[in-house]
CSV table of C-alpha atoms in Angstrom, one decimal:
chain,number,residue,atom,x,y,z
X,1,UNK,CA,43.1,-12.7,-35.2
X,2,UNK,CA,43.4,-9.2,-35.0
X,3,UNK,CA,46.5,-7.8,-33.4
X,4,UNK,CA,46.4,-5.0,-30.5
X,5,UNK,CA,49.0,-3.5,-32.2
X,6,UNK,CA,46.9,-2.7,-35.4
X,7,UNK,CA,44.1,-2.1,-33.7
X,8,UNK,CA,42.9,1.9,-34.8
X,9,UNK,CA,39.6,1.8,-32.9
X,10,UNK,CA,38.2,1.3,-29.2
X,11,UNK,CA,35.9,-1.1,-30.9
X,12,UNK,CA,38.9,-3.3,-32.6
X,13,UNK,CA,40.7,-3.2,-29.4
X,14,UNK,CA,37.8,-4.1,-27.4
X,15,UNK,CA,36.9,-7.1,-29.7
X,16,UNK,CA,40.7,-8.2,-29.7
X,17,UNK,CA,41.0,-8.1,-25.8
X,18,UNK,CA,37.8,-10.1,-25.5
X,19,UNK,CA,39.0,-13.0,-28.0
X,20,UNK,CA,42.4,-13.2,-26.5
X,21,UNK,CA,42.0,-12.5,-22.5
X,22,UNK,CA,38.7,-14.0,-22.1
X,23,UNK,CA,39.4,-17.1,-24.6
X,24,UNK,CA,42.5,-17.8,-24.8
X,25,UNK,CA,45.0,-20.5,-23.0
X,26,UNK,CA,46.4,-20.0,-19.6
X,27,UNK,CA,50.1,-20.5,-21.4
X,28,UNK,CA,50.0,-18.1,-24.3
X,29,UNK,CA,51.8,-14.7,-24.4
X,30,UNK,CA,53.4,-15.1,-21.0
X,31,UNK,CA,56.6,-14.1,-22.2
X,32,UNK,CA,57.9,-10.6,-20.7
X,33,UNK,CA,57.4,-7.6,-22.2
X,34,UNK,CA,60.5,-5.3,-23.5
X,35,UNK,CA,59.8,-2.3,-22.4
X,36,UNK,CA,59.0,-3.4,-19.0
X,37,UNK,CA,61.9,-2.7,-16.6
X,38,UNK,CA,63.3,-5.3,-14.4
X,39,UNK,CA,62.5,-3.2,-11.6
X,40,UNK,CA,59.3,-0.8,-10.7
X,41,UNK,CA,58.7,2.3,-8.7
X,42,UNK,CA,57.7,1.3,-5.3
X,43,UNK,CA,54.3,0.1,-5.0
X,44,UNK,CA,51.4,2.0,-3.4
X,45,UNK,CA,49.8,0.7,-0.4
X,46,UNK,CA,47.3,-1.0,-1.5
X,47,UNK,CA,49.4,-2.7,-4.3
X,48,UNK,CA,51.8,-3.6,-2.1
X,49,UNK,CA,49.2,-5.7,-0.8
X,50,UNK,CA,49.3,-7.7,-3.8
X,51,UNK,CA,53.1,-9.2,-2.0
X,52,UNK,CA,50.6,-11.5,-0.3
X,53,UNK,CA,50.6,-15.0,-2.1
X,54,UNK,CA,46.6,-15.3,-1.5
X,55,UNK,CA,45.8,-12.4,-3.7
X,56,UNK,CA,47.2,-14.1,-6.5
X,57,UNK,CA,45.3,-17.3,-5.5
X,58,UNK,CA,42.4,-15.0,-5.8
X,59,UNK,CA,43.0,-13.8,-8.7
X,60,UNK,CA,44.1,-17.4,-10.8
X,61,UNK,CA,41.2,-18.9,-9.1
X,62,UNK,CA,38.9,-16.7,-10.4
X,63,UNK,CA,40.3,-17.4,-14.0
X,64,UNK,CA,41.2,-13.7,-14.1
X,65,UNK,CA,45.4,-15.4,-14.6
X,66,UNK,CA,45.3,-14.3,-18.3
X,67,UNK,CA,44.2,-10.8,-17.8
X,68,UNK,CA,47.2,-9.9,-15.6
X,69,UNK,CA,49.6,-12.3,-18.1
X,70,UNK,CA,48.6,-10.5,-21.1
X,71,UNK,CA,48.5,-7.1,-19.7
X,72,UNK,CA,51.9,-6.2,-20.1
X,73,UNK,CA,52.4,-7.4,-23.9
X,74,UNK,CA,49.6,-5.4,-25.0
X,75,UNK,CA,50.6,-2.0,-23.7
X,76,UNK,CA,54.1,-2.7,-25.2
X,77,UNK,CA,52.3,-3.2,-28.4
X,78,UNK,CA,51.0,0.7,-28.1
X,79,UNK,CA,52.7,3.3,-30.7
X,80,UNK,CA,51.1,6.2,-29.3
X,81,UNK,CA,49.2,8.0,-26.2
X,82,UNK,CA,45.9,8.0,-28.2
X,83,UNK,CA,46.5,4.7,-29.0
X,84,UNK,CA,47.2,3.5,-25.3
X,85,UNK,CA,44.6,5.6,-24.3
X,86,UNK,CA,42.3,3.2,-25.9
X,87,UNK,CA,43.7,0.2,-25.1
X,88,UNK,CA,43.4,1.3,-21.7
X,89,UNK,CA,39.6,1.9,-22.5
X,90,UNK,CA,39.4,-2.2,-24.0
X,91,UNK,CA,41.3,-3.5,-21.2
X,92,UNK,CA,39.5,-2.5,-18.5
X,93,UNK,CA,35.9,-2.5,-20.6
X,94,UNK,CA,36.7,-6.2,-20.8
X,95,UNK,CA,38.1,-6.8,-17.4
X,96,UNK,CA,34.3,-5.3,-16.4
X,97,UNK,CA,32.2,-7.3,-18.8
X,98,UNK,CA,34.4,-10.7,-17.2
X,99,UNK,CA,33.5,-9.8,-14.1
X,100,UNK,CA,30.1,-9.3,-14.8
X,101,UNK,CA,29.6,-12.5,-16.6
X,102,UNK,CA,31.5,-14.6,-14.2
X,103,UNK,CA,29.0,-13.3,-11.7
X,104,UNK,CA,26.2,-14.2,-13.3
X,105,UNK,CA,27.4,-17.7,-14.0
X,106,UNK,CA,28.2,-17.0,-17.6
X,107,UNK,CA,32.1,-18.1,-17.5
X,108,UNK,CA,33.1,-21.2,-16.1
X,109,UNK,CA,36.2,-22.1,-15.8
X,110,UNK,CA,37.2,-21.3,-11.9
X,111,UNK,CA,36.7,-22.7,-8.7
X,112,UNK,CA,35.9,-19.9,-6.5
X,113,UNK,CA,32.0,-19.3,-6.3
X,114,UNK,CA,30.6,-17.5,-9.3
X,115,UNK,CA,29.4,-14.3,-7.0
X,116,UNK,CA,32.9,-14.1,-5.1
X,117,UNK,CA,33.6,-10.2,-5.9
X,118,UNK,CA,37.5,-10.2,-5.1
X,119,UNK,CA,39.2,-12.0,-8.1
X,120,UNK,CA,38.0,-8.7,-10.4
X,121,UNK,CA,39.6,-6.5,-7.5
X,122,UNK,CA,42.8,-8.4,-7.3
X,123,UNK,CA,43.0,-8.7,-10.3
X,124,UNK,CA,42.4,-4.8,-11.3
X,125,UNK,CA,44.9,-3.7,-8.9
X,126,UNK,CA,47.9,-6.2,-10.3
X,127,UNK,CA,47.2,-4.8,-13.6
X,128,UNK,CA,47.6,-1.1,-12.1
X,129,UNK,CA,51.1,-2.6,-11.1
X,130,UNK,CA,51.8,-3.0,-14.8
X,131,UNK,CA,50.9,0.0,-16.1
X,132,UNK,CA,52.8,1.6,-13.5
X,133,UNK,CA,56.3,-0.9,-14.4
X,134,UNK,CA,55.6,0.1,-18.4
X,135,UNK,CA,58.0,2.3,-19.9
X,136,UNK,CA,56.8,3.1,-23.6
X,137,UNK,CA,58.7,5.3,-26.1
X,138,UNK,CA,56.6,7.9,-26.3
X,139,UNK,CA,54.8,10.6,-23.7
X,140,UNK,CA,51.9,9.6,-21.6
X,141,UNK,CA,49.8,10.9,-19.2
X,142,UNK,CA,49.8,7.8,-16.6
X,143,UNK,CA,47.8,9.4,-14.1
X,144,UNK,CA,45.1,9.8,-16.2
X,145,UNK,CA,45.9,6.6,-18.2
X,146,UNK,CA,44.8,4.6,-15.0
X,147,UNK,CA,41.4,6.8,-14.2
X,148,UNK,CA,40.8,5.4,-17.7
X,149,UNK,CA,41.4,1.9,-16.7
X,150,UNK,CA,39.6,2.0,-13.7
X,151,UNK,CA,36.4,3.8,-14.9
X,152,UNK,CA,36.0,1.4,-17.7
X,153,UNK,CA,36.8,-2.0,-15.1
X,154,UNK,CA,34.4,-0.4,-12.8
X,155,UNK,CA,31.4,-0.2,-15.1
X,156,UNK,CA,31.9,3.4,-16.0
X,157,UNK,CA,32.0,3.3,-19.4
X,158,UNK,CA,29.9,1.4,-22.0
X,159,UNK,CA,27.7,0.4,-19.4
X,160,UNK,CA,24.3,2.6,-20.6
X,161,UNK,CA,20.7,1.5,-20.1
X,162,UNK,CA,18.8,0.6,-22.9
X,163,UNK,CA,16.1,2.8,-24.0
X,164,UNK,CA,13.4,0.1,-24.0
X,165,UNK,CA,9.7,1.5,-23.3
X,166,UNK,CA,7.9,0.3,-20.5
X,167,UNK,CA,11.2,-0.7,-18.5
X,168,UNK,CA,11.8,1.2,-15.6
X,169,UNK,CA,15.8,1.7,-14.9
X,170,UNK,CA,18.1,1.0,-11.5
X,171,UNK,CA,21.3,2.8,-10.8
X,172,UNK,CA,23.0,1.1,-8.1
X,173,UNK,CA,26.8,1.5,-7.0
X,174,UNK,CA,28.8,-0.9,-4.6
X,175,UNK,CA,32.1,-1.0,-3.4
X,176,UNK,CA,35.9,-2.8,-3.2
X,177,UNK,CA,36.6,-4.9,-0.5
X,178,UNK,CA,38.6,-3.0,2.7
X,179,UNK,CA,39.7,-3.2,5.7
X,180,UNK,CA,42.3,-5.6,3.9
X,181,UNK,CA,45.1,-4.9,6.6
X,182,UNK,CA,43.3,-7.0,9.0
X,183,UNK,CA,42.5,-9.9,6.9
X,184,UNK,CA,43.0,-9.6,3.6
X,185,UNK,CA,40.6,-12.3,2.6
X,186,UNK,CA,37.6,-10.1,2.5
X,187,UNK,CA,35.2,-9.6,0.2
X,188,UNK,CA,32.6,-7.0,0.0
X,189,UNK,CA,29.3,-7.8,-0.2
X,190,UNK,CA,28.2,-4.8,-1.9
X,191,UNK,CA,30.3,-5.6,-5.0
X,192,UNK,CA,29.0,-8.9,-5.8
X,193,UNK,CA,25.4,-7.7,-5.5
X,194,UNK,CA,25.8,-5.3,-8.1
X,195,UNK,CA,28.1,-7.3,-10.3
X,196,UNK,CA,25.0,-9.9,-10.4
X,197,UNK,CA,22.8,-7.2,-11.2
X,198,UNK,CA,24.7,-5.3,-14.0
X,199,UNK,CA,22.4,-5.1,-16.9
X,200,UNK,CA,20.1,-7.9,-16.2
X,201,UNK,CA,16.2,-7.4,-15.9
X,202,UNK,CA,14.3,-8.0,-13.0
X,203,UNK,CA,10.7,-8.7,-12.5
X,204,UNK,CA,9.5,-5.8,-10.0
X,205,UNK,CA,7.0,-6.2,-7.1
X,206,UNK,CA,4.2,-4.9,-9.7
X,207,UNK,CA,4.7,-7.3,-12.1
X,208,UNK,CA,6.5,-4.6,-14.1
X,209,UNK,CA,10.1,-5.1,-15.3
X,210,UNK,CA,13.3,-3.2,-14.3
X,211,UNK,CA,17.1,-2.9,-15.9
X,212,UNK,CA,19.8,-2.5,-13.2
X,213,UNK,CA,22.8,-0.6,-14.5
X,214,UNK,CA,26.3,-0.4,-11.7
X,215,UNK,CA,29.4,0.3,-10.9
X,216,UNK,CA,32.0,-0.5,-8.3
X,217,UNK,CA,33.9,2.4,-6.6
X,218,UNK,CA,37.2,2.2,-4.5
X,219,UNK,CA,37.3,2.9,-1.0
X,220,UNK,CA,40.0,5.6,-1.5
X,221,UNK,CA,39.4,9.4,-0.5
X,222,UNK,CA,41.0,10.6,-3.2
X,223,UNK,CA,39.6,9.2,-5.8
X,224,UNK,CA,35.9,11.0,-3.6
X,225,UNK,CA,37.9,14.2,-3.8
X,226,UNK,CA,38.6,13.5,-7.5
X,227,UNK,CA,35.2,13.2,-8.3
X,228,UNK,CA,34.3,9.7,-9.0
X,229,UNK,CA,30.9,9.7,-7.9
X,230,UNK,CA,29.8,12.3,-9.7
X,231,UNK,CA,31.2,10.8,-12.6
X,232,UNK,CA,29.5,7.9,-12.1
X,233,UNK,CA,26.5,9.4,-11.4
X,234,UNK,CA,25.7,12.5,-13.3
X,235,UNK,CA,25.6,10.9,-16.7
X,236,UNK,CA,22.7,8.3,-15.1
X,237,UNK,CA,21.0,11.5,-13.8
X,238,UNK,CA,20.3,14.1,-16.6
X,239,UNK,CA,20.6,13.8,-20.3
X,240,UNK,CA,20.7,11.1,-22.5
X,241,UNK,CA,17.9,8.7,-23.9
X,242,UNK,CA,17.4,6.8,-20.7
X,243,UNK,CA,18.2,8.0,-17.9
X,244,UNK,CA,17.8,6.5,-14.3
X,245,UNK,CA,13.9,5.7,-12.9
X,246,UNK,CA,16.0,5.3,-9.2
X,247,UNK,CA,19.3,5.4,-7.9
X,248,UNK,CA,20.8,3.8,-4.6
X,249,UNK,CA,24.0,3.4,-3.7
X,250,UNK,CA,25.0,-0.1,-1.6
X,251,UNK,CA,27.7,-0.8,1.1
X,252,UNK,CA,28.7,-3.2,3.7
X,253,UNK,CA,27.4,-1.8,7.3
X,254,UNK,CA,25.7,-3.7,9.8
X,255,UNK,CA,25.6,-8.0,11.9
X,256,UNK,CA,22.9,-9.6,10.7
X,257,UNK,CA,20.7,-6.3,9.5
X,258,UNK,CA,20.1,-4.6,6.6
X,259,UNK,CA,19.9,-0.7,7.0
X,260,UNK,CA,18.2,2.1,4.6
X,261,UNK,CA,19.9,5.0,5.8
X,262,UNK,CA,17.4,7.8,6.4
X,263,UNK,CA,20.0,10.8,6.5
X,264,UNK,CA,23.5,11.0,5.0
X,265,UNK,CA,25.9,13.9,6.1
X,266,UNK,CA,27.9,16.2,4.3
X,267,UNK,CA,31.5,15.6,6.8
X,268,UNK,CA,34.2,13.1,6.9
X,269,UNK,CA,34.6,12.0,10.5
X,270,UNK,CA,36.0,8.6,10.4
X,271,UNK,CA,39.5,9.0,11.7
X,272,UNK,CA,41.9,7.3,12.8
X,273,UNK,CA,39.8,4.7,10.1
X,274,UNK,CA,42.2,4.7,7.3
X,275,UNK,CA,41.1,3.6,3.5
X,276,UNK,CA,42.4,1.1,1.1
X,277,UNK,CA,45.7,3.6,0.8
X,278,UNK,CA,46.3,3.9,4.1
X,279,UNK,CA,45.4,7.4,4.0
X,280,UNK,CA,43.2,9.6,6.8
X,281,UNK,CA,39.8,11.7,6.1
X,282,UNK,CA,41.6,14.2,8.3
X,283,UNK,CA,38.2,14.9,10.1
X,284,UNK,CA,37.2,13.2,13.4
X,285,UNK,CA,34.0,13.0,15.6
X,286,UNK,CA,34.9,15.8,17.4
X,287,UNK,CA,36.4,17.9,14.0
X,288,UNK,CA,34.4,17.0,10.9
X,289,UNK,CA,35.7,18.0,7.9
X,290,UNK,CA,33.8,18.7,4.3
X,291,UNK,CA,35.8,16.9,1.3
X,292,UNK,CA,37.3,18.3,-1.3
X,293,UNK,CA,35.6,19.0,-4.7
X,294,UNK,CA,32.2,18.6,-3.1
X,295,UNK,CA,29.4,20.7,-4.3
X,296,UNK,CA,27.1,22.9,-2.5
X,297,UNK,CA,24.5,21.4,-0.1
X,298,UNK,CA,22.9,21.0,3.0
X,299,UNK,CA,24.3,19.5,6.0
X,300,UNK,CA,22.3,16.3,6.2
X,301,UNK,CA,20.3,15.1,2.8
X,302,UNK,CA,17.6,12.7,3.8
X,303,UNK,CA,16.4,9.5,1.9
X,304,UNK,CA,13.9,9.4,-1.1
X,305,UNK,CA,13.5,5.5,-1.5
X,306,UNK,CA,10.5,4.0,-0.5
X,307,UNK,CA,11.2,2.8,2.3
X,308,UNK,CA,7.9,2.0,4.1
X,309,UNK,CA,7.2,-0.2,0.8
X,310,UNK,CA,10.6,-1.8,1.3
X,311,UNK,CA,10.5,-2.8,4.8
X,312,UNK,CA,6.9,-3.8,4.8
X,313,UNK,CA,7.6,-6.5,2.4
X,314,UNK,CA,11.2,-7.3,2.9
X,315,UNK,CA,12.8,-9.2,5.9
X,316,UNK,CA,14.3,-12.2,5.3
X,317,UNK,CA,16.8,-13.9,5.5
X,318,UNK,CA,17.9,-10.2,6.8
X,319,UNK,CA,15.3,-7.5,8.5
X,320,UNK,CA,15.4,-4.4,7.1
X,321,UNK,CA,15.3,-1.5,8.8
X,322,UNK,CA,15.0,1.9,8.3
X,323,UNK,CA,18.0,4.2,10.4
X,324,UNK,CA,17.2,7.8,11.3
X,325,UNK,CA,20.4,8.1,13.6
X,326,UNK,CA,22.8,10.6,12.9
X,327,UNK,CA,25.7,12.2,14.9
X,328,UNK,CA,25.6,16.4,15.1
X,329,UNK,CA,27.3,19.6,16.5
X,330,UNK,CA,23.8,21.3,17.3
X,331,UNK,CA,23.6,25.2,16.3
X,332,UNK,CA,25.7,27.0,19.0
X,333,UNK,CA,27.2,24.0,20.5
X,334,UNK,CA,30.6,22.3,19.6
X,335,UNK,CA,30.1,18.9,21.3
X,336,UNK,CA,29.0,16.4,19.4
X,337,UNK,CA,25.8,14.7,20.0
X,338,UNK,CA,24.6,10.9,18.7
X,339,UNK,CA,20.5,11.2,17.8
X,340,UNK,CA,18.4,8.7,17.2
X,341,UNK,CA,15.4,10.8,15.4
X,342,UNK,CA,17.4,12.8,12.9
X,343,UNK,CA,19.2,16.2,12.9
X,344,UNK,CA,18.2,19.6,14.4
X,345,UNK,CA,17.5,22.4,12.5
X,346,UNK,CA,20.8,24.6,12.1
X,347,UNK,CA,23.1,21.8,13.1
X,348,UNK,CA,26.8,20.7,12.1
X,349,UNK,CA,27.1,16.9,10.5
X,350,UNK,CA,29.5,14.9,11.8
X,351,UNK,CA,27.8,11.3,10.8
X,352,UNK,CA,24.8,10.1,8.7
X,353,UNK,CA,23.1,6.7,9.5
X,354,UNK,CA,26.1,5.2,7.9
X,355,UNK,CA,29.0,7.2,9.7
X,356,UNK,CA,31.5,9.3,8.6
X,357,UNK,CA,33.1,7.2,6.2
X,358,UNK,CA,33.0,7.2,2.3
X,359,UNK,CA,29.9,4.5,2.8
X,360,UNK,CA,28.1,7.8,3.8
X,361,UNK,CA,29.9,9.7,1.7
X,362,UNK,CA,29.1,8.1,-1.5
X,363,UNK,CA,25.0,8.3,-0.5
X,364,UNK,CA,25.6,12.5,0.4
X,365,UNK,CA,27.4,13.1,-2.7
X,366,UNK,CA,25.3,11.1,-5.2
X,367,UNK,CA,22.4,12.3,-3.1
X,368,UNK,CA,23.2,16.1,-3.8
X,369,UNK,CA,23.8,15.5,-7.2
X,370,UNK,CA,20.2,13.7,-7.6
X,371,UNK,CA,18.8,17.0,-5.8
X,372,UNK,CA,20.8,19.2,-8.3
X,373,UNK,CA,19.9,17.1,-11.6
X,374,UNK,CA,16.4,14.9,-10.8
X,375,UNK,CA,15.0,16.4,-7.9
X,376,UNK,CA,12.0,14.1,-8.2
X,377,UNK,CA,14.0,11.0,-8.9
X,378,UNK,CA,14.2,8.4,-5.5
X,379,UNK,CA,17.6,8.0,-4.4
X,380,UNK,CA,19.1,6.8,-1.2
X,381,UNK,CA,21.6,4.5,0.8
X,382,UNK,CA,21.7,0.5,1.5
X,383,UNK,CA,23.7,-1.0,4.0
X,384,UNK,CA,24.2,-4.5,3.9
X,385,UNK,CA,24.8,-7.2,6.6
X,386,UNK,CA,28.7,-7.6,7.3
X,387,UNK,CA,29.6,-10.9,5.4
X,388,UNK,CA,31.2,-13.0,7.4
X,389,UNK,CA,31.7,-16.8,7.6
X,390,UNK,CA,36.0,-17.1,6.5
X,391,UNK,CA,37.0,-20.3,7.2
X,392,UNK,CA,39.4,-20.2,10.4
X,393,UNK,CA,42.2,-21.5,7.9
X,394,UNK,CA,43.8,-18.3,7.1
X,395,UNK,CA,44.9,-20.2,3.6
X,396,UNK,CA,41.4,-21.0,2.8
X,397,UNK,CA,40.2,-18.3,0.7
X,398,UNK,CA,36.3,-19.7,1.0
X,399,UNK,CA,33.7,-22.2,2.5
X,400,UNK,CA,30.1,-23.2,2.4
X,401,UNK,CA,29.3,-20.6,5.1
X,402,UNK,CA,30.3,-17.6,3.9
X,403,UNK,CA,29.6,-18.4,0.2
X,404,UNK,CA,26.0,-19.3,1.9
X,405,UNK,CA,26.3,-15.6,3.4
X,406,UNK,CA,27.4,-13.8,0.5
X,407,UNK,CA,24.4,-15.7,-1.6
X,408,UNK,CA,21.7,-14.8,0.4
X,409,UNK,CA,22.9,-11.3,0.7
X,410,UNK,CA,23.3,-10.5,-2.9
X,411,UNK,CA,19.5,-11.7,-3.4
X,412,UNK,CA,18.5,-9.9,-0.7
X,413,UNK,CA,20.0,-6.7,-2.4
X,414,UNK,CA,17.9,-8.1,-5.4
X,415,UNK,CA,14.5,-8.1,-3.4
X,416,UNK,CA,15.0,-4.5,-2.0
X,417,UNK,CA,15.3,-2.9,-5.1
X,418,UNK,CA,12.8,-5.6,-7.0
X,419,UNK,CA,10.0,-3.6,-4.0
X,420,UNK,CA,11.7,-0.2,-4.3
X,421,UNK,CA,11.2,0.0,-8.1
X,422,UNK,CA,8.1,-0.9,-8.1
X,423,UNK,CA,7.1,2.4,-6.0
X,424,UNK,CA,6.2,5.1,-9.2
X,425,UNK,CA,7.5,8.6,-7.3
């Protein structure tokens, strides 16, 4: 077997981390590694999450164990920042492509159910732990070492469509799971639809055939301001062999309905809401704020998906439903005011259809980038039904009912974009 520490290529790394992580047996290389400290800098907030026994249950259950075990070895074995830099790269290319196939049912070897999004977040952020304990010999950039790792375990990277003629191609983004403070059992709904999805083909409403391509952001402002989705968009947008036929992005919103949001707005509003980090928008209902690093663009972006096709034909288990509500400051005003037939001409936003959170946020930014680099190109916002159906156990970490929920979601998800695909612009 070929060792990480010869390794001189993404490629070689890649194809180590994949025979050893994926493969190997839960007892190998658990040994600690020598330049790990035996203490750390004090964990973030959403790390220190991880003190929580269940995440760890999560994470061994989902037969993820071996990534987090092996972690630390390999990025002692690194010589150099280049080096590490790619290692980083096959780490979290693999931790992806795991996900992805344990989504789909192609690796056994757990007992939670195959869709259950949480072991690849859990897992993610425990390796994020690591990288922040190693202490190698040489200089490194660790900020930027874990963007690496976290674009590449979020389906950033090496995660292109396939020029194939004839098939039409589906962008779609999801999300972590939040609102952890208040039970940290959640999943997201959002992320395990797409991780089902990722690169498989699907038989559209026409009889035609489409290739879904994702990725699963964090629900952290800073990595907004930082300019994840654009990263994760832009490259699906313009340029390239095969670029995207539609683009949506998918979050958890709504009981029992599915939404396509009609408008999303350019502000932050969400406070006192906090992210996974614990950390504020700053902006409020009554003092909406712009985010950093966002590009220029109107106040409200409205929807280009199909919708009429979508909720015409789609509405079960879930009805779907189109939302034109929005919140606004109307020209010459400075009270806000909740609409249920759109914006005015001239007005402030303050909310979309899916608030002022970074569920709207991701459809206005990826939304102003479609307008800037494929005008004509459908794009628009999903919210999904809030998953629910936790057993009352708070040590019980799933049940028939919400892995019954989280099922028929996911292939609702499926169906949307199966009828939404189908529509040629």
């Amino acid at each position: 077997m070929m060792s990480l520490r010869r390794a001189a290529s993404a490629a070689a790394l890649l194809a180590t981390v994949l025979s050893t992580a994926l493969t190997a047996p839960a007892h190998a290389d658990e040994g600690s590694a020598t330049c790990r400290p035996p203490s750390a800098a004090a964990p973030d907030p959403e790390q220190a999450r991880l003190a929580d026994p269940r995440t760890a249950a999560l994470v061994e259950r989902g037969g993820f164990g071996d990534f987090v075990r092996r972690f630390p070895t390999a990025l002692c074995s690194s010589r150099t920042s280049p080096e590490a830099g790619r290692l980083l790269d096959a780490w979290g290319t693999a931790l992806w492509q795991a996900a992805v196939q344990r989504a789909q049912g192609r690796r056994p070897g757990s007992d939670l159910p195959a869709g259950d999004d949480r072991p690849l977040y859990w897992a993610r952020l425990a390796m994020t732990v690591e990288l922040a304990r190693w202490q190698p010999t040489f200089g490194v950039d660790r900020t930027a070492l874990r963007t690496r790792f976290e674009d590449a375990s979020r389906g950033m990277t090496d995660n292109a469509f396939r020029p194939t003629p004839g098939v039409r191609r589906v962008f779609v983004s999801g999300f972590d799971p939040f609102g952890l403070d208040a039970e940290i059992r959640r999943a997201n709904p959002s992320g395990s639809a797409v991780l089902r999805l990722n690169g498989r083909r699907i038989t559209l409403a026409d009889g035609g055939t489409a290739e879904v391509r994702a990725v699963v952001l964090p629900v952290r402002y800073a990595d907004f301001d930082a300019g994840i989705v654009e990263r994760a968009f832009a490259p699906r947008l313009a340029g390239g062999p095969a670029p995207a036929d539609l683009v949506t992005t998918v979050s958890q919103g709504y009981p029992g309905i599915f939404t396509l949001e009609a408008w999303a707005g350019r502000s932050r509003s969400a406070d006192p809401y906090p992210d996974n980090a614990r950390s504020l928008s700053g902006g409020t209902r009554e003092h909406p704020v712009t985010a950093p690093g966002m590009g220029p663009g109107a106040e409200f972006i409205r929807t280009t998906l199909p919708v009429d096709a979508v909720t015409a034909a789609v509405q079960a288990p879930f009805p779907v439903r189109l939302n034109t509500a929005v919140t606004e400051i109307p020209a010459g005003d400075s009270t806000p005011v909740d609409r249920t037939d759109g914006p005015t001409a001239g007005s402030r936003a303050v909310a979309g259809g899916g608030g002022g959170y970074l569920s709207n946020e991701v459809a206005y930014r990826s939304n102003r980038l479609r307008g800037e680099l494929a005008p004509r190109l459908p794009g628009g916002h999903l919210h999904t039904p809030v998953l629910t159906g936790l057993p009352a156990d708070p040590q019980s970490l799933t049940g028939p009912e919400f892995e019954q929920n989280e099922d028929a979601i996911a292939a609702e998800v499926r169906a949307v974009l199966e009828h939404a695909a189908a529509v040629r612009p």
